[in-house]
PDB file of C-alpha atoms in Angstrom:
ATOM      1  CA  MET A   3    -129.114  55.157  -3.956  1.00 51.00           C
ATOM      2  CA  THR A   4    -127.793  56.995  -0.911  1.00 53.00           C
ATOM      3  CA  LEU A   5    -124.460  56.253   0.767  1.00 47.00           C
ATOM      4  CA  GLU A   6    -126.221  54.928   3.869  1.00 48.00           C
ATOM      5  CA  ARG A   7    -128.174  52.358   1.859  1.00 55.00           C
ATOM      6  CA  LEU A   8    -125.031  51.222   0.037  1.00 49.00           C
ATOM      7  CA  LEU A   9    -123.323  50.637   3.392  1.00 49.00           C
ATOM      8  CA  VAL A  10    -126.339  48.729   4.683  1.00 46.00           C
ATOM      9  CA  LEU A  11    -126.342  46.481   1.609  1.00 53.00           C
ATOM     10  CA  LEU A  12    -122.628  45.845   2.025  1.00 51.00           C
ATOM     11  CA  LEU A  13    -123.083  44.692   5.621  1.00 46.00           C
ATOM     12  CA  LEU A  14    -126.029  42.536   4.634  1.00 49.00           C
ATOM     13  CA  GLN A  15    -123.876  40.788   2.026  1.00 52.00           C
ATOM     14  CA  LEU A  16    -121.270  40.100   4.658  1.00 48.00           C
ATOM     15  CA  ASN A  17    -124.050  38.646   6.819  1.00 46.00           C
ATOM     16  CA  SER A  18    -122.693  40.886   9.576  1.00 46.00           C
ATOM     17  CA  PRO A  19    -124.179  41.516  13.020  1.00 47.00           C
ATOM     18  CA  ALA A  20    -123.636  45.243  12.286  1.00 46.00           C
ATOM     19  CA  THR A  21    -126.851  45.410  10.168  1.00 45.00           C
ATOM     20  CA  ALA A  22    -129.070  46.108  13.146  1.00 47.00           C
ATOM     21  CA  LEU A  23    -126.761  48.879  14.318  1.00 46.00           C
ATOM     22  CA  VAL A  24    -126.847  50.646  10.904  1.00 45.00           C
ATOM     23  CA  ALA A  25    -130.644  50.442  10.769  1.00 50.00           C
ATOM     24  CA  ARG A  26    -130.878  52.031  14.193  1.00 53.00           C
ATOM     25  CA  LEU A  27    -128.556  54.834  13.172  1.00 48.00           C
ATOM     26  CA  GLN A  28    -130.553  55.433   9.988  1.00 54.00           C
ATOM     27  CA  GLY A  29    -133.687  55.954  12.023  1.00 52.00           C
ATOM     28  CA  GLU A  30    -131.881  58.354  14.318  1.00 49.00           C
ATOM     29  CA  ARG A  31    -130.781  60.384  11.274  1.00 50.00           C
ATOM     30  CA  GLU A  32    -134.364  60.798  10.043  1.00 50.00           C
ATOM     31  CA  LEU A  33    -135.534  61.969  13.461  1.00 46.00           C
ATOM     32  CA  SER A  34    -132.558  64.267  13.795  1.00 48.00           C
ATOM     33  CA  SER A  35    -133.048  65.900  10.407  1.00 48.00           C
ATOM     34  CA  SER A  36    -136.639  66.860  11.298  1.00 48.00           C
ATOM     35  CA  GLY A  37    -136.081  67.800  14.900  1.00 48.00           C
ATOM     36  CA  ASP A  38    -132.639  68.854  16.210  1.00 48.00           C
ATOM     37  CA  GLY A  39    -131.038  70.301  13.086  1.00 47.00           C
ATOM     38  CA  SER A  40    -127.963  68.083  13.148  1.00 49.00           C
ATOM     39  CA  SER A  41    -125.949  67.895   9.936  1.00 54.00           C
ATOM     40  CA  PRO A  42    -126.875  64.825   7.823  1.00 53.00           C
ATOM     41  CA  ASN A  43    -123.336  64.599   6.404  1.00 55.00           C
ATOM     42  CA  ARG A  44    -121.834  64.469   9.885  1.00 58.00           C
ATOM     43  CA  ARG A  45    -124.136  61.622  10.847  1.00 59.00           C
ATOM     44  CA  ILE A  46    -123.275  59.782   7.630  1.00 57.00           C
ATOM     45  CA  GLY A  47    -119.576  60.125   8.433  1.00 61.00           C
ATOM     46  CA  GLU A  48    -120.170  58.695  11.889  1.00 63.00           C
ATOM     47  CA  ILE A  49    -122.076  55.788  10.412  1.00 62.00           C
ATOM     48  CA  ALA A  50    -119.367  55.117   7.841  1.00 60.00           C
ATOM     49  CA  ALA A  51    -116.689  55.094  10.528  1.00 62.00           C
ATOM     50  CA  MET A  52    -118.757  52.739  12.663  1.00 66.00           C
ATOM     51  CA  VAL A  53    -119.375  50.355   9.765  1.00 59.00           C
ATOM     52  CA  SER A  54    -115.722  50.406   8.803  1.00 63.00           C
ATOM     53  CA  ALA A  55    -114.697  49.454  12.333  1.00 60.00           C
ATOM     54  CA  VAL A  56    -117.275  46.684  12.581  1.00 59.00           C
ATOM     55  CA  THR A  57    -116.255  45.330   9.168  1.00 60.00           C
ATOM     56  CA  ALA A  58    -112.594  45.253  10.226  1.00 56.00           C
ATOM     57  CA  VAL A  59    -113.496  43.331  13.375  1.00 50.00           C
ATOM     58  CA  ILE A  60    -115.515  40.842  11.327  1.00 56.00           C
ATOM     59  CA  GLY A  61    -112.618  40.395   8.927  1.00 52.00           C
ATOM     60  CA  LEU A  62    -110.232  39.787  11.788  1.00 48.00           C
ATOM     61  CA  LEU A  63    -112.535  37.185  13.320  1.00 47.00           C
ATOM     62  CA  LEU A  64    -112.912  35.417   9.967  1.00 45.00           C
ATOM     63  CA  ALA A  65    -109.126  35.321   9.538  1.00 45.00           C
ATOM     64  CA  VAL A  66    -108.649  33.927  13.041  1.00 43.00           C
ATOM     65  CA  PHE A  67    -111.074  31.081  12.377  1.00 46.00           C
ATOM     66  CA  GLY A  68    -109.294  30.169   9.150  1.00 46.00           C
ATOM     67  CA  VAL A  69    -111.626  31.738   6.556  1.00 42.00           C
ATOM     68  CA  PRO A  70    -109.722  33.670   3.841  1.00 41.00           C
ATOM     69  CA  PHE A  71    -110.733  37.356   3.746  1.00 38.00           C
ATOM     70  CA  THR A  72    -110.450  39.867   0.945  1.00 38.00           C
ATOM     71  CA  GLY A  73    -106.902  41.247   0.793  1.00 37.00           C
ATOM     72  CA  GLY A  74    -105.380  38.499   3.026  1.00 38.00           C
ATOM     73  CA  SER A  75    -102.695  35.994   2.133  1.00 34.00           C
ATOM     74  CA  PRO A  76    -102.993  32.193   1.934  1.00 37.00           C
ATOM     75  CA  VAL A  77    -102.228  30.277   5.090  1.00 37.00           C
ATOM     76  CA  ASN A  78     -98.493  29.802   5.816  1.00 35.00           C
ATOM     77  CA  ARG A  79     -97.377  31.942   2.910  1.00 34.00           C
ATOM     78  CA  SER A  80     -95.532  35.225   2.962  1.00 31.00           C
ATOM     79  CA  VAL A  81     -96.467  38.327   1.038  1.00 30.00           C
ATOM     80  CA  VAL A  82     -93.166  40.086   1.639  1.00 32.00           C
ATOM     81  CA  GLY A  83     -91.994  41.436  -1.679  1.00 35.00           C
ATOM     82  CA  GLY A  84     -94.902  39.626  -3.376  1.00 37.00           C
ATOM     83  CA  ALA A  85     -92.838  36.425  -3.507  1.00 35.00           C
ATOM     84  CA  GLY A  86     -95.514  34.170  -2.031  1.00 35.00           C
ATOM     85  CA  THR A  87     -92.932  31.709  -0.653  1.00 35.00           C
ATOM     86  CA  PRO A  88     -93.831  29.356   2.216  1.00 35.00           C
ATOM     87  CA  ASN A  89     -92.821  30.512   5.667  1.00 36.00           C
ATOM     88  CA  ALA A  90     -90.004  28.560   7.265  1.00 34.00           C
ATOM     89  CA  PRO A  91     -91.324  25.987   9.770  1.00 33.00           C
ATOM     90  CA  ALA A  92     -90.518  26.512  13.428  1.00 33.00           C
ATOM     91  CA  SER A  93     -87.981  24.281  15.175  1.00 32.00           C
ATOM     92  CA  THR A  94     -89.408  21.118  16.638  1.00 31.00           C
ATOM     93  CA  PRO A  95     -89.312  20.674  20.421  1.00 34.00           C
ATOM     94  CA  GLN A  96     -86.645  17.993  19.979  1.00 33.00           C
ATOM     95  CA  GLU A  97     -84.414  20.368  18.023  1.00 31.00           C
ATOM     96  CA  THR A  98     -84.862  23.079  20.633  1.00 30.00           C
ATOM     97  CA  ARG A  99     -83.927  20.762  23.482  1.00 31.00           C
ATOM     98  CA  ALA A 100     -80.891  19.461  21.621  1.00 31.00           C
ATOM     99  CA  ALA A 101     -79.642  22.975  20.957  1.00 32.00           C
ATOM    100  CA  SER A 102     -80.017  24.112  24.564  1.00 33.00           C
ATOM    101  CA  SER A 103     -78.981  20.953  26.450  1.00 32.00           C
ATOM    102  CA  PRO A 104     -75.399  20.491  27.672  1.00 32.00           C
ATOM    103  CA  ALA A 105     -73.119  18.137  25.934  1.00 32.00           C
ATOM    104  CA  THR A 106     -73.665  14.583  26.871  1.00 28.00           C
ATOM    105  CA  THR A 107     -71.057  13.298  29.231  1.00 30.00           C
ATOM    106  CA  VAL A 108     -69.276  10.157  27.981  1.00 30.00           C
ATOM    107  CA  GLY A 109     -67.865   7.264  29.998  1.00 32.00           C
ATOM    108  CA  PRO A 110     -64.124   6.708  30.661  1.00 37.00           C
ATOM    109  CA  GLY A 111     -62.123   5.665  27.628  1.00 38.00           C
ATOM    110  CA  PRO A 112     -59.034   3.494  27.288  1.00 46.00           C
ATOM    111  CA  ALA A 113     -55.806   4.296  29.052  1.00 49.00           C
ATOM    112  CA  PRO A 114     -54.093   7.459  27.774  1.00 50.00           C
ATOM    113  CA  SER A 115     -51.503   6.678  25.145  1.00 46.00           C
ATOM    114  CA  ALA A 116     -47.962   7.951  24.970  1.00 48.00           C
ATOM    115  CA  SER A 117     -46.737   9.709  21.856  1.00 47.00           C
ATOM    116  CA  PRO A 118     -45.087   7.702  19.054  1.00 46.00           C
ATOM    117  CA  GLN A 119     -41.331   7.060  19.179  1.00 56.00           C
ATOM    118  CA  PRO A 120     -39.970  10.169  20.959  1.00 57.00           C
ATOM    119  CA  SER A 121     -37.224  12.277  19.477  1.00 55.00           C
ATOM    120  CA  PRO A 122     -33.819  11.768  21.148  1.00 56.00           C
ATOM    121  CA  SER A 123     -33.242  15.531  21.015  1.00 57.00           C
ATOM    122  CA  THR A 124     -36.099  16.412  23.374  1.00 78.00           C
ATOM    123  CA  MET A 125     -35.997  16.142  27.158  1.00 87.00           C
ATOM    124  CA  ALA A 126     -38.331  17.200  29.962  1.00 87.00           C
ATOM    125  CA  LYS A 127     -37.133  19.879  32.354  1.00 91.00           C
ATOM    126  CA  GLY A 128     -35.613  18.372  35.525  1.00 95.00           C
ATOM    127  CA  TRP A 129     -34.856  15.070  33.777  1.00 97.00           C
ATOM    128  CA  HIS A 130     -31.833  13.673  31.983  1.00 96.00           C
ATOM    129  CA  ARG A 131     -31.378  10.877  29.473  1.00 95.00           C
ATOM    130  CA  VAL A 132     -29.720   7.568  30.311  1.00 95.00           C
ATOM    131  CA  SER A 133     -28.608   5.102  27.628  1.00 94.00           C
ATOM    132  CA  GLU A 134     -28.217   1.399  28.358  1.00 94.00           C
ATOM    133  CA  PRO A 135     -26.581  -0.235  25.306  1.00 93.00           C
ATOM    134  CA  LYS A 136     -26.887  -3.729  26.785  1.00 92.00           C
ATOM    135  CA  LEU A 137     -30.651  -3.233  27.021  1.00 94.00           C
ATOM    136  CA  THR A 138     -30.862  -1.486  23.610  1.00 94.00           C
ATOM    137  CA  VAL A 139     -32.874   1.214  25.322  1.00 95.00           C
ATOM    138  CA  ALA A 140     -32.599   4.870  26.287  1.00 95.00           C
ATOM    139  CA  PHE A 141     -34.845   6.470  28.894  1.00 96.00           C
ATOM    140  CA  ALA A 142     -35.283   9.572  31.029  1.00 96.00           C
ATOM    141  CA  VAL A 143     -34.535   9.723  34.764  1.00 97.00           C
ATOM    142  CA  PRO A 144     -35.382  12.584  37.150  1.00 97.00           C
ATOM    143  CA  ASP A 145     -32.338  14.619  38.168  1.00 97.00           C
ATOM    144  CA  GLY A 146     -30.865  13.432  41.471  1.00 97.00           C
ATOM    145  CA  TRP A 147     -32.162   9.868  41.266  1.00 98.00           C
ATOM    146  CA  ILE A 148     -29.736   7.104  42.208  1.00 97.00           C
ATOM    147  CA  GLN A 149     -29.102   3.903  40.268  1.00 97.00           C
ATOM    148  CA  GLU A 150     -29.454   0.853  42.510  1.00 96.00           C
ATOM    149  CA  ARG A 151     -28.866  -1.984  40.067  1.00 94.00           C
ATOM    150  CA  GLU A 152     -27.824  -2.506  36.443  1.00 92.00           C
ATOM    151  CA  ASN A 153     -27.318  -5.785  34.552  1.00 92.00           C
ATOM    152  CA  ASP A 154     -28.070  -7.432  31.218  1.00 90.00           C
ATOM    153  CA  ILE A 155     -31.841  -7.350  31.642  1.00 93.00           C
ATOM    154  CA  GLN A 156     -32.716  -4.354  33.848  1.00 96.00           C
ATOM    155  CA  SER A 157     -31.736  -0.956  35.217  1.00 97.00           C
ATOM    156  CA  ASN A 158     -33.204   0.053  38.611  1.00 98.00           C
ATOM    157  CA  TRP A 159     -33.390   3.573  40.109  1.00 98.00           C
ATOM    158  CA  ARG A 160     -34.789   5.268  43.239  1.00 98.00           C
ATOM    159  CA  SER A 161     -35.614   8.794  44.313  1.00 98.00           C
ATOM    160  CA  PRO A 162     -33.311  10.490  46.881  1.00 97.00           C
ATOM    161  CA  ASP A 163     -35.935  10.085  49.629  1.00 96.00           C
ATOM    162  CA  GLU A 164     -36.513   6.453  48.602  1.00 96.00           C
ATOM    163  CA  ALA A 165     -40.260   7.141  48.214  1.00 97.00           C
ATOM    164  CA  HIS A 166     -40.307   6.138  44.525  1.00 98.00           C
ATOM    165  CA  ARG A 167     -38.583   3.427  42.541  1.00 98.00           C
ATOM    166  CA  MET A 168     -38.213   2.983  38.802  1.00 98.00           C
ATOM    167  CA  SER A 169     -37.096   0.058  36.655  1.00 98.00           C
ATOM    168  CA  VAL A 170     -36.476  -0.420  32.937  1.00 97.00           C
ATOM    169  CA  LYS A 171     -36.233  -4.004  31.722  1.00 96.00           C
ATOM    170  CA  ARG A 172     -35.753  -5.923  28.470  1.00 95.00           C
ATOM    171  CA  ASP A 173     -36.437  -9.631  28.610  1.00 88.00           C
ATOM    172  CA  THR A 174     -37.550 -12.685  26.658  1.00 87.00           C
ATOM    173  CA  SER A 175     -38.118 -14.944  29.672  1.00 88.00           C
ATOM    174  CA  TYR A 176     -41.895 -14.972  29.298  1.00 91.00           C
ATOM    175  CA  GLY A 177     -42.312 -14.734  25.523  1.00 90.00           C
ATOM    176  CA  SER A 178     -42.067 -12.166  22.752  1.00 93.00           C
ATOM    177  CA  THR A 179     -45.545 -10.597  23.007  1.00 95.00           C
ATOM    178  CA  VAL A 180     -46.866  -8.138  25.562  1.00 96.00           C
ATOM    179  CA  GLN A 181     -49.610 -10.604  26.510  1.00 96.00           C
ATOM    180  CA  THR A 182     -47.279 -13.502  27.325  1.00 96.00           C
ATOM    181  CA  ALA A 183     -44.673 -11.248  28.954  1.00 96.00           C
ATOM    182  CA  SER A 184     -47.190  -9.544  31.241  1.00 96.00           C
ATOM    183  CA  ALA A 185     -48.806 -12.863  32.168  1.00 96.00           C
ATOM    184  CA  GLY A 186     -45.435 -14.370  33.047  1.00 96.00           C
ATOM    185  CA  GLN A 187     -44.412 -11.323  35.084  1.00 96.00           C
ATOM    186  CA  LEU A 188     -47.716 -11.353  37.015  1.00 97.00           C
ATOM    187  CA  ALA A 189     -47.251 -15.032  37.817  1.00 97.00           C
ATOM    188  CA  TRP A 190     -43.859 -14.193  39.304  1.00 97.00           C
ATOM    189  CA  TYR A 191     -45.336 -11.298  41.325  1.00 97.00           C
ATOM    190  CA  ARG A 192     -48.010 -13.601  42.753  1.00 97.00           C
ATOM    191  CA  ASP A 193     -45.367 -16.055  43.951  1.00 97.00           C
ATOM    192  CA  THR A 194     -44.718 -14.448  47.347  1.00 97.00           C
ATOM    193  CA  ASP A 195     -41.670 -16.637  48.024  1.00 97.00           C
ATOM    194  CA  LYS A 196     -39.946 -15.162  44.967  1.00 96.00           C
ATOM    195  CA  SER A 197     -41.259 -11.597  44.849  1.00 97.00           C
ATOM    196  CA  SER A 198     -42.124 -10.910  48.526  1.00 97.00           C
ATOM    197  CA  MET A 199     -45.348  -9.362  47.215  1.00 98.00           C
ATOM    198  CA  ALA A 200     -48.682 -10.334  48.799  1.00 98.00           C
ATOM    199  CA  ASP A 201     -52.376  -9.886  47.970  1.00 97.00           C
ATOM    200  CA  VAL A 202     -51.583  -8.849  44.399  1.00 98.00           C
ATOM    201  CA  LYS A 203     -54.525  -7.278  42.561  1.00 98.00           C
ATOM    202  CA  VAL A 204     -54.181  -6.177  38.927  1.00 97.00           C
ATOM    203  CA  VAL A 205     -56.069  -3.962  36.474  1.00 97.00           C
ATOM    204  CA  THR A 206     -54.904  -4.214  32.849  1.00 97.00           C
ATOM    205  CA  HIS A 207     -55.365  -1.499  30.182  1.00 96.00           C
ATOM    206  CA  THR A 208     -54.668  -1.625  26.467  1.00 96.00           C
ATOM    207  CA  THR A 209     -52.678   1.408  25.352  1.00 96.00           C
ATOM    208  CA  GLN A 210     -50.138   2.660  22.811  1.00 95.00           C
ATOM    209  CA  GLN A 211     -46.421   2.952  23.464  1.00 96.00           C
ATOM    210  CA  ASN A 212     -43.722   3.950  20.962  1.00 93.00           C
ATOM    211  CA  GLY A 213     -46.311   3.875  18.202  1.00 91.00           C
ATOM    212  CA  GLN A 214     -47.556   0.320  18.756  1.00 91.00           C
ATOM    213  CA  ASP A 215     -49.979  -1.696  20.877  1.00 94.00           C
ATOM    214  CA  ALA A 216     -48.969  -2.112  24.497  1.00 97.00           C
ATOM    215  CA  LEU A 217     -50.333  -3.146  27.893  1.00 97.00           C
ATOM    216  CA  TRP A 218     -50.433  -0.954  30.985  1.00 97.00           C
ATOM    217  CA  LEU A 219     -50.815  -2.700  34.373  1.00 97.00           C
ATOM    218  CA  GLU A 220     -51.920  -1.158  37.675  1.00 98.00           C
ATOM    219  CA  ILE A 221     -50.869  -3.457  40.506  1.00 98.00           C
ATOM    220  CA  ASP A 222     -52.002  -3.066  44.130  1.00 98.00           C
ATOM    221  CA  TYR A 223     -50.190  -5.130  46.759  1.00 98.00           C
ATOM    222  CA  HIS A 224     -48.235  -4.981  50.017  1.00 98.00           C
ATOM    223  CA  TRP A 225     -44.905  -6.457  50.993  1.00 98.00           C
ATOM    224  CA  ALA A 226     -45.071  -9.776  52.829  1.00 97.00           C
ATOM    225  CA  GLY A 227     -45.074  -9.160  56.565  1.00 96.00           C
ATOM    226  CA  GLN A 228     -46.103  -5.497  56.123  1.00 96.00           C
ATOM    227  CA  SER A 229     -49.542  -3.896  55.980  1.00 96.00           C
ATOM    228  CA  GLU A 230     -48.742  -0.668  54.085  1.00 97.00           C
ATOM    229  CA  PRO A 231     -50.497  -0.745  50.670  1.00 98.00           C
ATOM    230  CA  ARG A 232     -48.361  -0.077  47.630  1.00 98.00           C
ATOM    231  CA  LYS A 233     -48.944   0.691  43.951  1.00 98.00           C
ATOM    232  CA  ARG A 234     -46.946  -0.399  40.917  1.00 98.00           C
ATOM    233  CA  VAL A 235     -47.649   0.887  37.403  1.00 98.00           C
ATOM    234  CA  GLU A 236     -45.974  -0.903  34.517  1.00 98.00           C
ATOM    235  CA  VAL A 237     -46.097  -0.755  30.721  1.00 98.00           C
ATOM    236  CA  PHE A 238     -45.114  -3.620  28.387  1.00 98.00           C
ATOM    237  CA  VAL A 239     -44.160  -2.936  24.757  1.00 97.00           C
ATOM    238  CA  ALA A 240     -42.667  -5.391  22.239  1.00 95.00           C
ATOM    239  CA  GLY A 241     -39.409  -4.683  20.430  1.00 93.00           C
ATOM    240  CA  LYS A 242     -38.392  -5.565  16.902  1.00 89.00           C
ATOM    241  CA  ALA A 243     -36.053  -8.438  17.835  1.00 86.00           C
ATOM    242  CA  GLY A 244     -38.584 -10.420  19.879  1.00 89.00           C
ATOM    243  CA  ASP A 245     -37.729  -8.688  23.144  1.00 92.00           C
ATOM    244  CA  VAL A 246     -40.350  -7.135  25.426  1.00 96.00           C
ATOM    245  CA  TYR A 247     -39.494  -3.876  27.186  1.00 97.00           C
ATOM    246  CA  GLN A 248     -40.915  -3.014  30.602  1.00 97.00           C
ATOM    247  CA  LEU A 249     -41.044   0.379  32.343  1.00 98.00           C
ATOM    248  CA  LEU A 250     -42.356   0.517  35.923  1.00 98.00           C
ATOM    249  CA  PHE A 251     -42.725   2.846  38.904  1.00 98.00           C
ATOM    250  CA  ASP A 252     -43.443   1.682  42.454  1.00 98.00           C
ATOM    251  CA  THR A 253     -44.491   3.660  45.555  1.00 97.00           C
ATOM    252  CA  ALA A 254     -46.611   3.610  48.705  1.00 97.00           C
ATOM    253  CA  SER A 255     -50.337   4.177  48.109  1.00 96.00           C
ATOM    254  CA  SER A 256     -50.814   7.618  49.662  1.00 96.00           C
ATOM    255  CA  PRO A 257     -52.694  10.239  47.606  1.00 96.00           C
ATOM    256  CA  GLU A 258     -49.683  12.525  47.297  1.00 96.00           C
ATOM    257  CA  LYS A 259     -47.282   9.773  46.293  1.00 97.00           C
ATOM    258  CA  LEU A 260     -49.743   8.275  43.814  1.00 97.00           C
ATOM    259  CA  ALA A 261     -50.220  11.660  42.128  1.00 97.00           C
ATOM    260  CA  THR A 262     -46.447  12.062  41.837  1.00 97.00           C
ATOM    261  CA  GLN A 263     -46.124   8.497  40.555  1.00 98.00           C
ATOM    262  CA  MET A 264     -48.524   9.087  37.686  1.00 97.00           C
ATOM    263  CA  GLN A 265     -46.640  12.231  36.644  1.00 97.00           C
ATOM    264  CA  LEU A 266     -43.330  10.360  36.730  1.00 97.00           C
ATOM    265  CA  PHE A 267     -44.808   7.456  34.779  1.00 98.00           C
ATOM    266  CA  ALA A 268     -46.267   9.701  32.065  1.00 96.00           C
ATOM    267  CA  THR A 269     -43.012  11.624  31.592  1.00 96.00           C
ATOM    268  CA  ALA A 270     -40.886   8.467  31.487  1.00 97.00           C
ATOM    269  CA  ARG A 271     -43.221   6.872  28.941  1.00 96.00           C
ATOM    270  CA  ALA A 272     -42.993   9.933  26.712  1.00 95.00           C
ATOM    271  CA  HIS A 273     -39.187   9.696  26.638  1.00 95.00           C
ATOM    272  CA  LEU A 274     -38.718   5.926  26.381  1.00 96.00           C
ATOM    273  CA  LEU A 275     -36.653   4.911  23.318  1.00 95.00           C
ATOM    274  CA  ILE A 276     -36.580   1.210  22.474  1.00 95.00           C
ATOM    275  CA  ASP A 277     -34.634  -0.861  19.916  1.00 94.00           C
ATOM    276  CA  MET A 278     -31.673   1.472  20.265  1.00 90.00           C
ATOM    277  CA  THR A 279     -28.546   0.121  18.527  1.00 77.00           C
ATOM    278  CA  ALA A 280     -25.008   1.438  18.865  1.00 54.00           C
ATOM    279  CA  THR A 281     -25.575   3.646  15.803  1.00 54.00           C
ATOM    280  CA  SER A 282     -29.008   4.982  16.845  1.00 53.00           C
TER     281      SER A 282
END
């Protein structure tokens, strides 16, 4: 059996559309060998190349449509190194989006907490420590501030320009918990005849102070007979002996003064020492 016939039989077994092309080329060979003197071997080589190309195309088409072809590998399996292990699945669309999307923005949390009981040896630059034995408390005051009042329950200070005021207080008048003490203090603030404060509005935050639960109050108001809005920030923390300590700052509600107030409040909270005895 000649090489051409073997190729034709091979294409017929593959049920390939190339059969008609091979038959036409075979007829051309017979005419050529009797008429134009072309080399039969050259024509056979051309036919073999043509059949090889057509067979490759058929194999590719069969593989594309999911039909295993001789020499191919099973679907979704690798032949690298002959291991035959399944290919790793691609990432799902959800995984891709999660990897490329920005971090989800969260809502505002509770009020920022001060550090646990501060060390007496540390002090912020531009501040100095003041001890009040009668109040069993030590606290930091900005340099240059002036003490306005000091007695058995409170110590009051003001800035040189009188724009900011500060007070540290220890009291049992309204109870021994931060909840009862803050409620009693707010009731006093809302009594305009006693406090001279009007239109008092309060936002209360839970926080930590000196390593324990505390309450932080933001109080908006104005003095009676005046229209200028003011802001008072105040933290309540309970002591060991049933006392409640209060630290507050008060100023006019302008953006610059409020920004300064929050810095003063944060620094003073970080350096507040409560339950200070004579030997502390």
